[in-house]
């Protein structure tokens, strides 16, 4: 399993150093901000939602390697997905990182965060961008805080 762990770590490192979709999205029709005071992670999620489908998604922010990689991989995973698919993925992802099982095979690359469940403090880093995304979907005006 250690080979697999190394592979996971490599994906996380790659996405934290070269985050994908890391810019503002001028055509976004939804956005929300999230903050994880425990770690200092801050993120803004931009979403272009049309007919219940994520047409485009991006993020901006600063944070630790886990939060940045999570945001990068999430935006990659959600393009073209319906809101229902997004919610199902969030459920699986949340189960995975909190160590409640879930169905990693549904998660594709997002399964690299599997090891986070061993570090409870890091769970908030990994899920911050997802909670922020949910706020954007619900058009919540207030910034999300994990505390
Ligand atoms: Zn963090």
PDB file of C-alpha atoms and ligand atoms in Angstrom:
ATOM      1  CA  UNK A   1       0.000   0.000   0.000  1.00  0.00           C
ATOM      2  CA  UNK A   2       2.873   2.391   0.500  1.00  0.00           C
ATOM      3  CA  UNK A   3       3.370   2.626  -3.267  1.00  0.00           C
ATOM      4  CA  UNK A   4      -0.240   3.705  -3.581  1.00  0.00           C
ATOM      5  CA  UNK A   5       0.205   6.227  -0.809  1.00  0.00           C
ATOM      6  CA  UNK A   6       3.206   7.687  -2.616  1.00  0.00           C
ATOM      7  CA  UNK A   7       1.167   7.945  -5.764  1.00  0.00           C
ATOM      8  CA  UNK A   8      -1.625   9.722  -3.887  1.00  0.00           C
ATOM      9  CA  UNK A   9       0.867  12.072  -2.342  1.00  0.00           C
ATOM     10  CA  UNK A  10       2.303  12.862  -5.748  1.00  0.00           C
ATOM     11  CA  UNK A  11      -1.109  13.834  -7.133  1.00  0.00           C
ATOM     12  CA  UNK A  12      -1.785  16.075  -4.130  1.00  0.00           C
ATOM     13  CA  UNK A  13       1.638  17.721  -4.417  1.00  0.00           C
ATOM     14  CA  UNK A  14       1.215  18.263  -8.145  1.00  0.00           C
ATOM     15  CA  UNK A  15      -2.194  19.927  -7.707  1.00  0.00           C
ATOM     16  CA  UNK A  16      -1.031  22.064  -4.782  1.00  0.00           C
ATOM     17  CA  UNK A  17       1.963  23.345  -6.748  1.00  0.00           C
ATOM     18  CA  UNK A  18       0.151  23.752 -10.077  1.00  0.00           C
ATOM     19  CA  UNK A  19      -3.507  24.202  -9.204  1.00  0.00           C
ATOM     20  CA  UNK A  20      -5.947  23.828 -12.105  1.00  0.00           C
ATOM     21  CA  UNK A  21      -8.795  26.298 -12.700  1.00  0.00           C
ATOM     22  CA  UNK A  22      -7.202  28.730 -10.255  1.00  0.00           C
ATOM     23  CA  UNK A  23      -8.487  32.123 -11.427  1.00  0.00           C
ATOM     24  CA  UNK A  24     -11.598  34.255 -11.242  1.00  0.00           C
ATOM     25  CA  UNK A  25     -14.391  33.306 -13.639  1.00  0.00           C
ATOM     26  CA  UNK A  26     -15.833  36.448 -15.261  1.00  0.00           C
ATOM     27  CA  UNK A  27     -18.930  34.650 -16.568  1.00  0.00           C
ATOM     28  CA  UNK A  28     -19.746  33.087 -13.170  1.00  0.00           C
ATOM     29  CA  UNK A  29     -23.330  33.486 -11.983  1.00  0.00           C
ATOM     30  CA  UNK A  30     -22.667  32.085  -8.516  1.00  0.00           C
ATOM     31  CA  UNK A  31     -19.835  32.571  -6.066  1.00  0.00           C
ATOM     32  CA  UNK A  32     -19.081  32.063  -2.407  1.00  0.00           C
ATOM     33  CA  UNK A  33     -16.231  32.486   0.011  1.00  0.00           C
ATOM     34  CA  UNK A  34     -14.985  30.048   2.606  1.00  0.00           C
ATOM     35  CA  UNK A  35     -12.557  30.283   5.476  1.00  0.00           C
ATOM     36  CA  UNK A  36     -10.922  27.679   7.671  1.00  0.00           C
ATOM     37  CA  UNK A  37      -9.568  29.620  10.685  1.00  0.00           C
ATOM     38  CA  UNK A  38      -7.856  26.545  12.136  1.00  0.00           C
ATOM     39  CA  UNK A  39      -5.403  26.441   9.256  1.00  0.00           C
ATOM     40  CA  UNK A  40      -5.836  29.859   7.634  1.00  0.00           C
ATOM     41  CA  UNK A  41      -7.198  28.465   4.368  1.00  0.00           C
ATOM     42  CA  UNK A  42      -9.310  30.925   2.363  1.00  0.00           C
ATOM     43  CA  UNK A  43     -11.075  30.169  -0.859  1.00  0.00           C
ATOM     44  CA  UNK A  44     -13.508  31.752  -3.302  1.00  0.00           C
ATOM     45  CA  UNK A  45     -15.448  29.412  -5.566  1.00  0.00           C
ATOM     46  CA  UNK A  46     -16.833  30.677  -8.894  1.00  0.00           C
ATOM     47  CA  UNK A  47     -19.531  28.781 -10.655  1.00  0.00           C
ATOM     48  CA  UNK A  48     -21.287  29.105 -13.965  1.00  0.00           C
ATOM     49  CA  UNK A  49     -24.493  27.181 -13.496  1.00  0.00           C
ATOM     50  CA  UNK A  50     -26.944  26.719 -16.352  1.00  0.00           C
ATOM     51  CA  UNK A  51     -29.962  24.389 -16.503  1.00  0.00           C
ATOM     52  CA  UNK A  52     -28.747  22.655 -13.342  1.00  0.00           C
ATOM     53  CA  UNK A  53     -25.371  21.811 -14.912  1.00  0.00           C
ATOM     54  CA  UNK A  54     -21.960  23.080 -13.833  1.00  0.00           C
ATOM     55  CA  UNK A  55     -20.853  24.632 -17.122  1.00  0.00           C
ATOM     56  CA  UNK A  56     -17.698  26.040 -15.628  1.00  0.00           C
ATOM     57  CA  UNK A  57     -16.079  26.294 -12.228  1.00  0.00           C
ATOM     58  CA  UNK A  58     -12.947  27.860 -10.804  1.00  0.00           C
ATOM     59  CA  UNK A  59     -11.480  29.004  -7.531  1.00  0.00           C
ATOM     60  CA  UNK A  60      -9.100  31.548  -6.072  1.00  0.00           C
ATOM     61  CA  UNK A  61      -7.454  31.502  -2.729  1.00  0.00           C
ATOM     62  CA  UNK A  62      -4.559  30.699  -0.537  1.00  0.00           C
ATOM     63  CA  UNK A  63      -4.153  27.755   1.735  1.00  0.00           C
ATOM     64  CA  UNK A  64      -2.164  24.721   2.679  1.00  0.00           C
ATOM     65  CA  UNK A  65      -1.260  22.004   0.185  1.00  0.00           C
ATOM     66  CA  UNK A  66      -4.309  19.907   1.071  1.00  0.00           C
ATOM     67  CA  UNK A  67      -6.848  22.729   0.656  1.00  0.00           C
ATOM     68  CA  UNK A  68      -5.305  23.941  -2.594  1.00  0.00           C
ATOM     69  CA  UNK A  69      -5.086  20.438  -4.070  1.00  0.00           C
ATOM     70  CA  UNK A  70      -8.632  19.712  -2.962  1.00  0.00           C
ATOM     71  CA  UNK A  71      -9.943  22.844  -4.692  1.00  0.00           C
ATOM     72  CA  UNK A  72      -7.973  22.060  -7.843  1.00  0.00           C
ATOM     73  CA  UNK A  73      -9.144  18.438  -8.035  1.00  0.00           C
ATOM     74  CA  UNK A  74     -12.725  19.384  -7.173  1.00  0.00           C
ATOM     75  CA  UNK A  75     -12.983  21.906 -10.002  1.00  0.00           C
ATOM     76  CA  UNK A  76     -11.577  19.316 -12.417  1.00  0.00           C
ATOM     77  CA  UNK A  77     -14.043  16.693 -11.223  1.00  0.00           C
ATOM     78  CA  UNK A  78     -17.184  18.834 -11.353  1.00  0.00           C
ATOM     79  CA  UNK A  79     -17.137  20.402 -14.808  1.00  0.00           C
ATOM     80  CA  UNK A  80     -20.149  19.212 -16.751  1.00  0.00           C
ATOM     81  CA  UNK A  81     -21.791  17.563 -13.739  1.00  0.00           C
ATOM     82  CA  UNK A  82     -25.398  18.145 -12.707  1.00  0.00           C
ATOM     83  CA  UNK A  83     -26.217  19.579  -9.282  1.00  0.00           C
ATOM     84  CA  UNK A  84     -27.466  16.154  -8.224  1.00  0.00           C
ATOM     85  CA  UNK A  85     -24.219  14.503  -9.286  1.00  0.00           C
ATOM     86  CA  UNK A  86     -22.283  17.198  -7.440  1.00  0.00           C
ATOM     87  CA  UNK A  87     -24.211  16.500  -4.240  1.00  0.00           C
ATOM     88  CA  UNK A  88     -23.671  12.745  -4.572  1.00  0.00           C
ATOM     89  CA  UNK A  89     -19.941  13.283  -5.080  1.00  0.00           C
ATOM     90  CA  UNK A  90     -19.758  15.568  -2.062  1.00  0.00           C
ATOM     91  CA  UNK A  91     -21.451  12.863   0.020  1.00  0.00           C
ATOM     92  CA  UNK A  92     -18.942  10.228  -1.122  1.00  0.00           C
ATOM     93  CA  UNK A  93     -16.014  12.582  -0.655  1.00  0.00           C
ATOM     94  CA  UNK A  94     -17.125  13.565   2.829  1.00  0.00           C
ATOM     95  CA  UNK A  95     -17.499   9.901   3.835  1.00  0.00           C
ATOM     96  CA  UNK A  96     -14.066   9.138   2.453  1.00  0.00           C
ATOM     97  CA  UNK A  97     -12.177  11.903   4.264  1.00  0.00           C
ATOM     98  CA  UNK A  98     -14.022  11.381   7.535  1.00  0.00           C
ATOM     99  CA  UNK A  99     -13.217   7.657   7.416  1.00  0.00           C
ATOM    100  CA  UNK A 100     -16.834   6.537   7.048  1.00  0.00           C
ATOM    101  CA  UNK A 101     -16.171   4.481   3.983  1.00  0.00           C
ATOM    102  CA  UNK A 102     -18.141   5.708   1.018  1.00  0.00           C
ATOM    103  CA  UNK A 103     -17.534   4.526  -2.503  1.00  0.00           C
ATOM    104  CA  UNK A 104     -14.035   5.581  -3.565  1.00  0.00           C
ATOM    105  CA  UNK A 105     -14.453   4.079  -7.031  1.00  0.00           C
ATOM    106  CA  UNK A 106     -17.061   6.780  -7.787  1.00  0.00           C
ATOM    107  CA  UNK A 107     -14.607   9.450  -6.781  1.00  0.00           C
ATOM    108  CA  UNK A 108     -11.915   8.886  -9.395  1.00  0.00           C
ATOM    109  CA  UNK A 109      -8.939  11.116  -8.675  1.00  0.00           C
ATOM    110  CA  UNK A 110     -10.643  12.588  -5.611  1.00  0.00           C
ATOM    111  CA  UNK A 111      -9.877   9.295  -3.862  1.00  0.00           C
ATOM    112  CA  UNK A 112      -6.318  10.574  -3.337  1.00  0.00           C
ATOM    113  CA  UNK A 113      -7.624  12.313  -0.201  1.00  0.00           C
ATOM    114  CA  UNK A 114      -8.322   8.968   1.408  1.00  0.00           C
ATOM    115  CA  UNK A 115      -5.320   9.377   3.780  1.00  0.00           C
ATOM    116  CA  UNK A 116      -6.795  12.600   5.198  1.00  0.00           C
ATOM    117  CA  UNK A 117      -9.151  10.575   7.403  1.00  0.00           C
ATOM    118  CA  UNK A 118      -6.160   9.747   9.605  1.00  0.00           C
ATOM    119  CA  UNK A 119      -5.614  13.448  10.301  1.00  0.00           C
ATOM    120  CA  UNK A 120      -8.837  14.995  11.663  1.00  0.00           C
ATOM    121  CA  UNK A 121      -7.438  18.540  11.543  1.00  0.00           C
ATOM    122  CA  UNK A 122      -6.838  18.122   7.810  1.00  0.00           C
ATOM    123  CA  UNK A 123     -10.412  17.059   7.111  1.00  0.00           C
ATOM    124  CA  UNK A 124     -11.481  20.721   7.240  1.00  0.00           C
ATOM    125  CA  UNK A 125      -8.728  21.661   4.815  1.00  0.00           C
ATOM    126  CA  UNK A 126      -9.948  19.033   2.357  1.00  0.00           C
ATOM    127  CA  UNK A 127     -13.666  19.827   2.702  1.00  0.00           C
ATOM    128  CA  UNK A 128     -13.527  23.654   2.903  1.00  0.00           C
ATOM    129  CA  UNK A 129     -13.834  24.126  -0.850  1.00  0.00           C
ATOM    130  CA  UNK A 130     -16.773  21.675  -0.986  1.00  0.00           C
ATOM    131  CA  UNK A 131     -18.669  23.505   1.757  1.00  0.00           C
ATOM    132  CA  UNK A 132     -17.967  26.740  -0.100  1.00  0.00           C
ATOM    133  CA  UNK A 133     -19.263  25.205  -3.319  1.00  0.00           C
ATOM    134  CA  UNK A 134     -22.467  24.177  -1.550  1.00  0.00           C
ATOM    135  CA  UNK A 135     -22.925  27.747  -0.350  1.00  0.00           C
ATOM    136  CA  UNK A 136     -22.474  28.958  -3.930  1.00  0.00           C
ATOM    137  CA  UNK A 137     -25.098  26.485  -5.145  1.00  0.00           C
ATOM    138  CA  UNK A 138     -27.512  27.730  -2.488  1.00  0.00           C
ATOM    139  CA  UNK A 139     -26.635  31.352  -3.235  1.00  0.00           C
ATOM    140  CA  UNK A 140     -25.717  31.978   0.381  1.00  0.00           C
ATOM    141  CA  UNK A 141     -24.404  35.488   0.859  1.00  0.00           C
ATOM    142  CA  UNK A 142     -22.515  34.912   4.077  1.00  0.00           C
ATOM    143  CA  UNK A 143     -18.971  33.558   3.975  1.00  0.00           C
ATOM    144  CA  UNK A 144     -18.587  29.947   5.045  1.00  0.00           C
ATOM    145  CA  UNK A 145     -16.471  29.203   8.070  1.00  0.00           C
ATOM    146  CA  UNK A 146     -15.460  25.740   9.198  1.00  0.00           C
ATOM    147  CA  UNK A 147     -15.527  26.920  12.832  1.00  0.00           C
TER     148      UNK A 147
HETATM  149 ZN1  LIG B   1      -5.362  23.759   5.535  1.00  0.00          ZN
END
